[in-house]
Short mmCIF file of C-alpha atoms and ligand atoms in Angstrom, two decimals:
data_model
loop_
_atom_site.label_atom_id
_atom_site.label_comp_id
_atom_site.label_asym_id
_atom_site.label_seq_id
_atom_site.Cartn_x
_atom_site.Cartn_y
_atom_site.Cartn_z
CA MET A 1 -127.95 148.18 -113.36
CA PRO A 2 -125.15 147.44 -116.01
CA LEU A 3 -126.20 146.76 -119.55
CA ASN A 4 -126.64 142.98 -120.00
CA SER A 5 -127.30 142.96 -123.74
CA VAL A 6 -126.79 145.47 -126.52
CA LEU A 7 -128.15 143.81 -129.71
CA ILE A 8 -126.53 145.15 -132.94
CA THR A 9 -128.46 144.19 -136.01
CA GLY A 10 -126.34 144.26 -139.16
CA ALA A 11 -122.60 143.57 -139.58
CA GLY A 12 -121.63 146.17 -142.13
CA PRO A 13 -118.86 148.57 -141.27
CA ALA A 14 -121.06 150.38 -138.76
CA GLY A 15 -122.24 147.35 -136.81
CA LEU A 16 -118.83 145.71 -136.72
CA THR A 17 -117.09 148.86 -135.58
CA LEU A 18 -119.68 149.41 -132.80
CA ALA A 19 -119.12 145.78 -131.70
CA GLN A 20 -115.37 146.42 -131.55
CA TYR A 21 -115.95 149.63 -129.49
CA LEU A 22 -118.16 147.73 -127.03
CA LYS A 23 -115.61 144.89 -126.87
CA THR A 24 -112.84 147.28 -126.22
CA HIS A 25 -114.83 148.91 -123.45
CA HIS A 26 -116.16 145.66 -121.87
CA VAL A 27 -119.86 146.27 -122.62
CA PRO A 28 -121.74 142.98 -123.33
CA PHE A 29 -123.25 142.78 -126.84
CA ARG A 30 -124.56 140.44 -129.56
CA ILE A 31 -124.15 141.17 -133.24
CA ILE A 32 -126.35 139.47 -135.84
CA GLU A 33 -126.28 139.59 -139.61
CA LYS A 34 -128.80 138.36 -142.15
CA ALA A 35 -126.21 137.37 -144.84
CA SER A 36 -123.98 134.34 -144.83
CA GLU A 37 -120.27 134.68 -144.08
CA SER A 38 -119.35 134.68 -147.80
CA ARG A 39 -121.44 137.56 -148.95
CA LEU A 40 -119.92 139.95 -151.46
CA GLN A 41 -118.48 142.97 -149.73
CA GLY A 42 -118.77 145.59 -152.47
CA TYR A 43 -115.73 147.37 -153.85
CA SER A 44 -113.49 149.97 -152.45
CA VAL A 45 -114.22 152.94 -150.18
CA THR A 46 -112.35 156.10 -149.07
CA LEU A 47 -111.49 156.38 -145.41
CA HIS A 48 -110.52 159.80 -144.08
CA PHE A 49 -112.10 161.71 -141.18
CA GLY A 50 -113.48 158.40 -139.82
CA ILE A 51 -109.99 156.91 -139.22
CA PRO A 52 -109.42 158.35 -135.67
CA TYR A 53 -112.87 157.04 -134.67
CA ILE A 54 -111.98 153.54 -135.96
CA THR A 55 -108.85 153.78 -133.80
CA GLN A 56 -110.96 154.60 -130.72
CA ALA A 57 -113.19 151.56 -131.46
CA MET A 58 -110.38 149.09 -132.09
CA GLY A 59 -107.82 150.40 -129.62
CA GLN A 60 -104.45 151.83 -130.77
CA GLU A 61 -102.68 148.45 -130.56
CA LYS A 62 -104.89 146.74 -133.17
CA MET A 63 -104.40 149.61 -135.56
CA ASP A 64 -100.74 148.81 -136.29
CA GLY A 65 -100.48 148.35 -140.08
CA PHE A 66 -104.10 149.28 -140.63
CA ALA A 67 -103.49 151.04 -143.98
CA GLU A 68 -101.25 148.20 -145.29
CA LYS A 69 -103.83 145.61 -144.27
CA THR A 70 -106.86 147.20 -145.74
CA SER A 71 -105.89 149.62 -148.53
CA VAL A 72 -106.47 148.74 -152.17
CA LEU A 73 -102.72 148.86 -152.96
CA TYR A 74 -101.49 147.33 -149.65
CA THR A 75 -100.00 150.65 -148.77
CA ASP A 76 -101.28 154.12 -147.94
CA VAL A 77 -100.19 155.47 -151.28
CA THR A 78 -103.32 156.98 -152.59
CA GLY A 79 -104.67 160.06 -154.34
CA PHE A 80 -107.76 161.29 -156.05
CA ALA A 81 -108.10 163.07 -159.29
CA THR A 82 -110.91 164.90 -161.06
CA VAL A 83 -110.32 164.94 -164.86
CA THR A 84 -112.17 166.35 -167.80
CA ALA A 85 -113.46 163.98 -170.51
CA ASP A 86 -110.47 164.91 -172.72
CA GLY A 87 -107.91 164.03 -170.04
CA GLU A 88 -107.13 167.43 -168.47
CA ILE A 89 -106.45 167.09 -164.73
CA LEU A 90 -108.42 169.58 -162.72
CA ILE A 91 -107.73 168.47 -159.19
CA GLN A 92 -105.09 165.93 -158.20
CA THR A 93 -104.56 165.24 -154.51
CA ARG A 94 -101.68 163.55 -152.77
CA GLY A 95 -103.49 161.88 -149.90
CA THR A 96 -107.22 161.35 -150.18
CA PRO A 97 -109.01 163.82 -150.35
CA THR A 98 -107.62 166.90 -148.73
CA ILE A 99 -110.93 168.67 -148.81
CA VAL A 100 -112.30 166.60 -145.94
CA GLY A 101 -109.17 165.17 -144.39
CA THR A 102 -106.37 162.86 -145.54
CA GLY A 103 -106.84 159.18 -145.71
CA PHE A 104 -106.65 156.19 -148.10
CA ARG A 105 -108.76 153.99 -150.33
CA ALA A 106 -109.64 150.75 -148.62
CA ASN A 107 -110.65 147.48 -150.12
CA ARG A 108 -114.02 146.62 -148.57
CA SER A 109 -113.36 142.84 -148.05
CA ARG A 110 -110.07 143.49 -146.34
CA LEU A 111 -111.67 146.23 -144.19
CA ARG A 112 -114.40 143.82 -143.26
CA GLN A 113 -111.84 141.15 -142.25
CA PHE A 114 -110.03 143.75 -140.16
CA LEU A 115 -113.24 144.90 -138.42
CA LEU A 116 -114.37 141.25 -137.81
CA ASP A 117 -111.17 140.32 -136.01
CA GLY A 118 -112.01 138.66 -132.62
CA LEU A 119 -115.81 139.10 -132.92
CA ASP A 120 -118.36 136.39 -132.52
CA LEU A 121 -120.74 137.20 -135.39
CA GLU A 122 -124.06 135.34 -135.72
CA THR A 123 -124.88 135.08 -139.45
CA GLY A 124 -128.11 134.04 -141.14
CA VAL A 125 -130.24 135.97 -138.57
CA GLU A 126 -132.54 138.42 -140.32
CA VAL A 127 -134.42 140.90 -138.21
CA THR A 128 -137.97 141.81 -139.30
CA GLY A 129 -138.84 144.38 -136.70
CA VAL A 130 -138.99 145.36 -133.02
CA GLU A 131 -141.54 145.05 -130.24
CA PHE A 132 -141.69 146.86 -126.91
CA PRO A 133 -143.22 144.57 -124.25
CA SER A 134 -144.19 146.29 -121.02
CA ASP A 135 -141.42 144.78 -118.75
CA GLY A 136 -138.65 147.19 -119.78
CA VAL A 137 -136.80 145.08 -122.39
CA VAL A 138 -137.07 145.33 -126.11
CA ILE A 139 -137.54 142.47 -128.57
CA ALA A 140 -136.12 141.98 -132.06
CA LYS A 141 -138.31 139.77 -134.16
CA SER A 142 -136.20 137.54 -136.47
CA ASN A 143 -136.24 134.48 -138.66
CA LYS A 144 -134.57 132.63 -135.75
CA GLY A 145 -137.11 133.74 -133.20
CA ASP A 146 -137.47 136.61 -130.77
CA ILE A 147 -134.28 138.12 -129.33
CA MET A 148 -134.55 140.05 -126.03
CA ALA A 149 -132.17 142.95 -125.33
CA ASP A 150 -131.80 146.01 -123.09
CA ILE A 151 -131.24 148.15 -126.21
CA ILE A 152 -131.31 147.43 -129.96
CA VAL A 153 -128.95 149.32 -132.36
CA GLY A 154 -130.14 149.14 -135.94
CA ALA A 155 -127.05 148.94 -138.12
CA ASP A 156 -128.94 147.36 -140.97
CA GLY A 157 -128.20 149.90 -143.73
CA LEU A 158 -130.24 151.92 -146.17
CA HIS A 159 -133.45 149.79 -146.03
CA SER A 160 -133.20 149.21 -142.24
CA SER A 161 -135.89 146.82 -141.01
CA ILE A 162 -135.52 148.29 -137.55
CA ARG A 163 -136.28 151.80 -138.85
CA GLN A 164 -139.05 150.46 -141.11
CA SER A 165 -140.85 148.76 -138.17
CA ILE A 166 -140.94 152.02 -136.28
CA ILE A 167 -141.48 154.77 -138.87
CA GLY A 168 -141.74 153.06 -142.30
CA ASP A 169 -139.23 152.94 -145.15
CA LYS A 170 -138.88 156.68 -145.93
CA VAL A 171 -136.02 156.05 -148.47
CA GLU A 172 -136.03 158.53 -151.28
CA GLU A 173 -135.07 157.49 -154.79
CA LEU A 174 -133.23 160.28 -156.61
CA THR A 175 -133.02 160.86 -160.32
CA ILE A 176 -129.28 160.18 -160.39
CA MET A 177 -128.61 156.83 -162.04
CA ASN A 178 -125.55 154.55 -161.64
CA LEU A 179 -124.43 152.00 -164.18
CA SER A 180 -121.45 150.02 -163.02
CA GLY A 181 -119.23 147.18 -164.10
CA SER A 182 -115.81 145.83 -163.27
CA THR A 183 -112.93 144.57 -165.24
CA HIS A 184 -109.40 143.36 -164.98
CA ILE A 185 -106.79 145.71 -166.60
CA THR A 186 -103.11 145.03 -167.44
CA ALA A 187 -100.20 146.68 -165.78
CA GLU A 188 -99.74 148.77 -168.95
CA GLN A 189 -103.33 150.01 -168.82
CA TYR A 190 -102.87 150.63 -165.11
CA LYS A 191 -99.78 152.90 -165.79
CA ALA A 192 -101.90 155.03 -168.09
CA PHE A 193 -104.59 155.32 -165.37
CA ALA A 194 -102.02 155.92 -162.56
CA LYS A 195 -100.81 159.11 -164.29
CA TYR A 196 -104.08 160.56 -162.96
CA SER A 197 -104.33 158.68 -159.73
CA PRO A 198 -102.94 155.50 -158.24
CA THR A 199 -106.33 154.62 -156.82
CA HIS A 200 -109.39 156.50 -158.00
CA ALA A 201 -110.56 159.28 -160.23
CA MET A 202 -113.76 161.02 -161.32
CA VAL A 203 -113.89 161.89 -165.00
CA HIS A 204 -116.37 164.66 -165.89
CA GLY A 205 -118.27 164.33 -169.14
CA THR A 206 -118.72 167.26 -171.53
CA LYS A 207 -122.11 168.82 -172.08
CA LEU A 208 -123.19 167.69 -175.58
CA PRO A 209 -125.02 170.20 -177.80
CA GLY A 210 -128.64 170.54 -176.75
CA LYS A 211 -128.19 168.59 -173.58
CA GLU A 212 -128.81 169.84 -170.05
CA GLY A 213 -126.67 167.49 -168.02
CA VAL A 214 -123.52 165.33 -168.26
CA ALA A 215 -122.55 161.74 -167.62
CA ASN A 216 -119.49 161.21 -165.42
CA ILE A 217 -117.38 158.12 -164.96
CA PHE A 218 -115.80 157.16 -161.62
CA PHE A 219 -112.89 154.71 -161.71
CA GLY A 220 -111.53 152.93 -158.65
CA ILE A 221 -108.91 150.20 -158.16
CA ASN A 222 -110.22 147.42 -155.85
CA ASP A 223 -107.23 145.14 -155.82
CA PHE A 224 -104.25 143.87 -157.71
CA SER A 225 -102.67 140.50 -158.38
CA LYS A 226 -99.71 139.23 -156.32
CA ASP A 227 -97.43 139.38 -159.50
CA ASN A 228 -98.54 143.00 -160.04
CA ASN A 229 -99.67 142.20 -163.61
CA THR A 230 -103.39 142.50 -163.22
CA TYR A 231 -105.50 145.24 -161.52
CA HIS A 232 -109.19 144.88 -160.69
CA MET A 233 -110.93 148.11 -161.51
CA ARG A 234 -114.54 149.14 -161.00
CA TRP A 235 -116.15 151.86 -163.09
CA VAL A 236 -119.41 153.61 -162.44
CA ILE A 237 -121.12 155.82 -165.08
CA SER A 238 -123.61 158.18 -163.52
CA TRP A 239 -126.07 160.82 -164.82
CA ASP A 240 -129.26 162.61 -163.86
CA ARG A 241 -132.03 160.94 -165.82
CA ALA A 242 -134.25 164.08 -165.32
CA LEU A 243 -131.72 165.80 -167.65
CA ILE A 244 -130.32 163.13 -169.98
CA TYR A 245 -130.65 159.49 -170.87
CA ASN A 246 -134.08 158.77 -169.62
CA ASP A 247 -134.51 155.86 -172.01
CA ILE A 248 -132.48 153.14 -170.45
CA PRO A 249 -132.13 149.56 -171.88
CA ASN A 250 -133.42 146.73 -169.78
CA THR A 251 -131.15 143.83 -170.69
CA ASN A 252 -127.55 143.13 -169.65
CA ALA A 253 -126.30 143.27 -173.26
CA GLY A 254 -128.26 146.44 -173.89
CA LEU A 255 -126.72 148.11 -170.77
CA HIS A 256 -123.19 147.14 -172.02
CA GLU A 257 -123.86 148.86 -175.40
CA PHE A 258 -125.34 151.83 -173.54
CA ALA A 259 -122.21 152.12 -171.32
CA GLN A 260 -119.96 151.80 -174.41
CA GLU A 261 -121.85 154.63 -176.15
CA ILE A 262 -121.50 156.92 -173.13
CA ALA A 263 -117.84 155.99 -172.74
CA SER A 264 -117.09 156.90 -176.40
CA GLN A 265 -117.26 160.57 -175.31
CA PHE A 266 -114.25 160.13 -172.98
CA CYS A 267 -110.54 159.96 -173.93
CA GLU A 268 -108.14 157.02 -173.32
CA PRO A 269 -107.48 155.23 -171.03
CA PHE A 270 -110.94 155.80 -169.62
CA LYS A 271 -112.85 154.91 -172.78
CA SER A 272 -111.21 151.53 -173.17
CA ILE A 273 -111.63 150.44 -169.61
CA VAL A 274 -115.42 150.58 -170.10
CA GLN A 275 -115.48 149.58 -173.72
CA GLU A 276 -113.23 146.58 -173.14
CA THR A 277 -115.15 145.21 -170.15
CA ASP A 278 -116.32 141.64 -170.94
CA PRO A 279 -119.74 142.21 -172.62
CA THR A 280 -121.14 139.03 -170.91
CA SER A 281 -120.17 140.19 -167.39
CA LYS A 282 -122.84 141.48 -165.06
CA ILE A 283 -123.49 145.17 -165.22
CA TRP A 284 -125.39 146.94 -162.48
CA LEU A 285 -128.02 149.56 -162.96
CA GLY A 286 -129.32 151.40 -159.84
CA LYS A 287 -131.00 154.51 -158.70
CA VAL A 288 -129.07 156.57 -156.14
CA CYS A 289 -131.04 156.65 -152.88
CA GLN A 290 -130.95 158.57 -149.69
CA TYR A 291 -132.55 158.59 -146.24
CA MET A 292 -132.69 161.91 -144.43
CA PRO A 293 -132.96 161.37 -140.67
CA ASP A 294 -136.69 161.72 -139.97
CA PRO A 295 -138.00 163.99 -137.15
CA SER A 296 -140.69 161.42 -136.42
CA TRP A 297 -138.12 158.80 -135.40
CA ASN A 298 -138.79 157.60 -131.87
CA GLY A 299 -137.15 154.44 -130.52
CA ASN A 300 -138.86 154.77 -127.22
CA GLY A 301 -135.56 155.13 -125.40
CA LYS A 302 -134.66 151.53 -126.26
CA VAL A 303 -133.90 151.50 -129.97
CA THR A 304 -131.52 153.67 -132.00
CA LEU A 305 -129.82 153.64 -135.40
CA ILE A 306 -126.26 154.07 -136.72
CA GLY A 307 -124.63 154.33 -140.13
CA ASP A 308 -126.78 154.19 -143.28
CA ALA A 309 -129.83 153.09 -141.12
CA LEU A 310 -129.68 156.60 -139.53
CA HIS A 311 -128.48 158.69 -142.47
CA SER A 312 -128.04 157.34 -146.00
CA MET A 313 -126.33 159.72 -148.36
CA THR A 314 -125.34 159.79 -151.96
CA PRO A 315 -121.67 158.65 -152.50
CA TYR A 316 -120.59 161.98 -154.13
CA ARG A 317 -118.65 163.27 -151.09
CA GLY A 318 -117.38 159.86 -149.95
CA GLU A 319 -118.56 160.37 -146.41
CA GLY A 320 -121.26 157.80 -145.50
CA LEU A 321 -118.94 155.25 -143.93
CA ASN A 322 -116.83 157.98 -142.33
CA HIS A 323 -119.94 159.44 -140.61
CA ALA A 324 -120.85 155.98 -139.46
CA MET A 325 -117.57 155.83 -137.58
CA ILE A 326 -118.42 159.02 -135.72
CA ASP A 327 -121.79 157.58 -134.81
CA ILE A 328 -120.05 154.62 -133.26
CA VAL A 329 -117.87 156.63 -130.90
CA GLN A 330 -120.68 159.05 -129.97
CA LEU A 331 -123.05 156.20 -129.16
CA GLY A 332 -120.33 153.97 -127.71
CA GLU A 333 -119.35 156.66 -125.18
CA GLN A 334 -123.01 156.95 -124.02
CA LEU A 335 -123.39 153.19 -123.77
CA VAL A 336 -120.31 152.91 -121.58
CA LYS A 337 -121.82 155.48 -119.28
CA ALA A 338 -125.13 153.62 -119.17
CA HIS A 339 -123.23 150.37 -118.45
CA HIS A 340 -121.54 152.08 -115.45
CA ASP A 341 -124.98 153.26 -114.26
CA GLU A 342 -124.00 156.90 -114.68
CA ILE A 343 -127.01 157.54 -117.00
CA THR A 344 -130.12 155.58 -118.12
CA ILE A 345 -130.35 153.82 -121.47
CA ALA A 346 -132.92 156.36 -122.57
CA GLU A 347 -130.57 159.25 -121.59
CA ALA A 348 -127.69 157.57 -123.50
CA ILE A 349 -129.82 157.29 -126.69
CA ALA A 350 -131.09 160.84 -126.36
CA ALA A 351 -127.56 162.24 -125.90
CA TYR A 352 -126.29 160.26 -128.88
CA GLU A 353 -129.17 161.18 -131.22
CA ALA A 354 -128.95 164.94 -130.17
CA GLU A 355 -125.45 164.96 -131.91
CA ALA A 356 -126.02 162.37 -134.59
CA ILE A 357 -129.30 163.44 -136.16
CA PRO A 358 -128.36 167.08 -137.02
CA ARG A 359 -124.89 165.93 -138.18
CA GLY A 360 -126.55 163.18 -140.35
CA LYS A 361 -128.98 165.64 -141.85
CA ARG A 362 -126.12 168.04 -142.78
CA ALA A 363 -124.24 165.22 -144.42
CA VAL A 364 -127.25 163.87 -146.40
CA GLN A 365 -128.05 167.40 -147.69
CA ALA A 366 -124.49 168.13 -148.65
CA SER A 367 -124.09 164.83 -150.49
CA TYR A 368 -127.44 165.42 -152.25
CA GLU A 369 -126.21 168.82 -153.45
CA SER A 370 -122.92 167.40 -154.69
CA ALA A 371 -124.72 164.69 -156.59
CA TYR A 372 -126.80 167.14 -158.57
CA GLN A 373 -124.03 169.74 -159.13
CA LEU A 374 -121.77 167.07 -160.52
CA HIS A 375 -124.26 165.98 -163.13
CA GLU A 376 -125.28 169.45 -164.30
CA GLY A 377 -121.90 169.86 -165.82
CA PHE A 378 -119.50 172.70 -165.24
CA SER A 379 -119.23 175.94 -167.33
CA TRP A 380 -115.86 176.91 -168.91
CA LEU A 381 -115.27 179.46 -166.12
CA VAL A 382 -115.89 176.98 -163.32
CA THR A 383 -113.62 174.49 -164.99
CA ARG A 384 -110.81 177.15 -165.16
CA ILE A 385 -111.27 178.16 -161.56
CA THR A 386 -111.32 174.55 -160.52
CA LYS A 387 -108.05 174.00 -162.38
CA LEU A 388 -106.46 176.95 -160.56
CA PHE A 389 -107.59 175.54 -157.19
CA GLY A 390 -106.29 172.13 -158.28
CA LEU A 391 -102.79 173.49 -159.01
CA THR A 392 -102.60 175.40 -155.79
CA LEU A 393 -103.79 172.33 -153.93
CA TYR A 394 -101.31 170.09 -155.61
CA TYR A 395 -98.33 172.33 -154.79
CA SER A 396 -99.40 173.46 -151.35
CA GLY A 397 -100.81 170.09 -150.07
CA HIS A 398 -103.87 171.79 -148.61
CA LEU A 399 -106.27 174.64 -149.19
CA PRO A 400 -108.02 175.76 -145.99
CA PHE A 401 -110.31 178.08 -147.86
CA LEU A 402 -111.80 175.11 -149.86
CA ARG A 403 -114.01 174.77 -146.77
CA PHE A 404 -115.96 177.75 -147.92
CA PHE A 405 -116.90 175.81 -151.02
CA PHE A 406 -117.16 172.40 -149.54
CA PRO A 407 -118.31 172.93 -145.94
CA LYS A 408 -117.47 170.25 -143.46
CA THR A 409 -120.46 168.17 -142.43
CA HIS A 410 -118.90 166.69 -139.24
C1 FAD B 1 -120.99 153.41 -154.71
C2 FAD B 1 -120.76 153.85 -153.32
C3 FAD B 1 -119.57 154.38 -152.97
C4 FAD B 1 -119.33 154.79 -151.67
N1 FAD B 1 -118.14 155.29 -151.32
C5 FAD B 1 -117.92 155.75 -150.09
C6 FAD B 1 -116.67 156.35 -149.72
O1 FAD B 1 -115.72 156.45 -150.51
N2 FAD B 1 -116.51 156.80 -148.43
C7 FAD B 1 -117.48 156.62 -147.50
O2 FAD B 1 -117.29 157.13 -146.37
N3 FAD B 1 -118.74 156.10 -147.81
C8 FAD B 1 -118.87 155.65 -149.03
N4 FAD B 1 -120.06 154.99 -149.35
C9 FAD B 1 -121.08 154.82 -148.31
C10 FAD B 1 -120.76 153.58 -147.47
O3 FAD B 1 -120.71 152.45 -148.31
C11 FAD B 1 -121.92 153.34 -146.46
O4 FAD B 1 -122.12 154.50 -145.75
C12 FAD B 1 -121.54 152.30 -145.51
O5 FAD B 1 -121.40 151.01 -146.08
C13 FAD B 1 -122.62 152.14 -144.43
O6 FAD B 1 -122.30 151.08 -143.55
P1 FAD B 1 -123.43 150.46 -142.64
O7 FAD B 1 -122.76 149.37 -141.85
O8 FAD B 1 -124.25 151.49 -142.00
O9 FAD B 1 -124.48 149.81 -143.72
P2 FAD B 1 -124.22 148.59 -144.73
O10 FAD B 1 -122.83 148.60 -145.27
O11 FAD B 1 -125.35 148.65 -145.70
O12 FAD B 1 -124.38 147.28 -143.87
C14 FAD B 1 -125.66 146.91 -143.35
C15 FAD B 1 -125.55 145.44 -142.94
O13 FAD B 1 -126.78 145.03 -142.35
C16 FAD B 1 -127.19 143.77 -142.85
N5 FAD B 1 -128.62 143.72 -142.80
C17 FAD B 1 -129.51 144.42 -143.60
N6 FAD B 1 -130.74 144.14 -143.19
C18 FAD B 1 -130.68 143.28 -142.16
C19 FAD B 1 -131.67 142.59 -141.33
N7 FAD B 1 -132.96 142.79 -141.55
N8 FAD B 1 -131.23 141.80 -140.37
C20 FAD B 1 -129.88 141.62 -140.10
N9 FAD B 1 -128.97 142.20 -140.85
C21 FAD B 1 -129.35 143.04 -141.89
C22 FAD B 1 -126.63 143.79 -144.31
O14 FAD B 1 -126.49 142.53 -144.82
C23 FAD B 1 -125.26 144.45 -144.06
O15 FAD B 1 -124.29 143.55 -143.75
C24 FAD B 1 -120.29 154.59 -150.68
C25 FAD B 1 -121.55 154.02 -151.00
C26 FAD B 1 -121.74 153.61 -152.30
C27 FAD B 1 -123.11 152.97 -152.66
#
């Protein structure tokens, strides 16, 4: 019997891309989202090894101009740099980032618009859990009543309600902290930043005397004004509170002062970008979290998970969304087979999870390791070796042996 209804819960990049895949392959689906249409879509994100999978979901025709439509600079000009606190470039890539595959930095709102194209999204529908009645279907409980489906795909992110209703929350809070703000910078300030990277850079703090760890600052352009005079920049200061800065202010003004103090250890233009951020603007403090795919997960052959609902990783390898794109194609291929009665729904889910769960575990673990390594700080020797790699990378365009140091997770 063909699939009558695939219910996708959550319209983040994972849910939207799966919806596009099913649309392209003529499999009936519904996609619901708890937030309203206008919700804030975060900042920018690096797309790299996920791009060919987005192409499979959207179809080649719709991908024309993809980079121009979605990238932070309306072009695929991009690059990533890692820089020391005193401004020495260690690694500068042309194309983002060559370690895991080339790509570009996308503006999340424009990416969302791109992925939404032609979809009928039901907003304001919040799923609270799932039920398995005895007659073969599965039910999503929601604020708008029960929704029956042949299969439910939880695409509802880190704190997935679908996952929670089956195995509990299981989200781990790490000791890595993020303090982030955003600001508008002038074209002059942008020029100083663009010497390092046109789009985003990670600036490594120096280990202060008597301290065990370092604070780093990530900078990323989100957008720029039509007249090219103003650039919207996000900065994220991060550190391991088990090593440094465990005493954190609890007011917005206090957090601004705290950010300014940390930024004073960095050279220009990085210092000013943080210190000149409007002190009344909202500043965000958060704990980095992860969800490692849990072996006790069992969706009874009717429920499965994609994206952050299945594997939430720290952002330090920039891979979470890219892995979500692989999930979509892996699951989508199986759902098409189930729709054509070649396999059962339970077989489709089992085949998908057999690939996605071990891959997800690898990615969560590698991102966890990167998060902690980056905040321990690098020795003089490691910094010099990194510089050497960086130069070779810059002039050769790629370094295949980097895979020994940064093993692929996909
Ligand atoms: C600071 C930061 C930087 C990052 N940078 C990168 C990067 O450069 N490259 C990269 O590949 N990844 C990056 N990531 C990871 C990436 O953002 C995530 O992996 C990606 O957003 C996951 O997409 P998703 O659709 O699975 O989940 P989400 O984006 O979380 O979307 C989930 C959706 O489900 C909805 N929802 C939630 N609960 C319910 C419910 N109960 N009912 C209905 N709907 C619900 C939400 O409103 C949301 O729309 C970064 C993450 C962070 C935090």
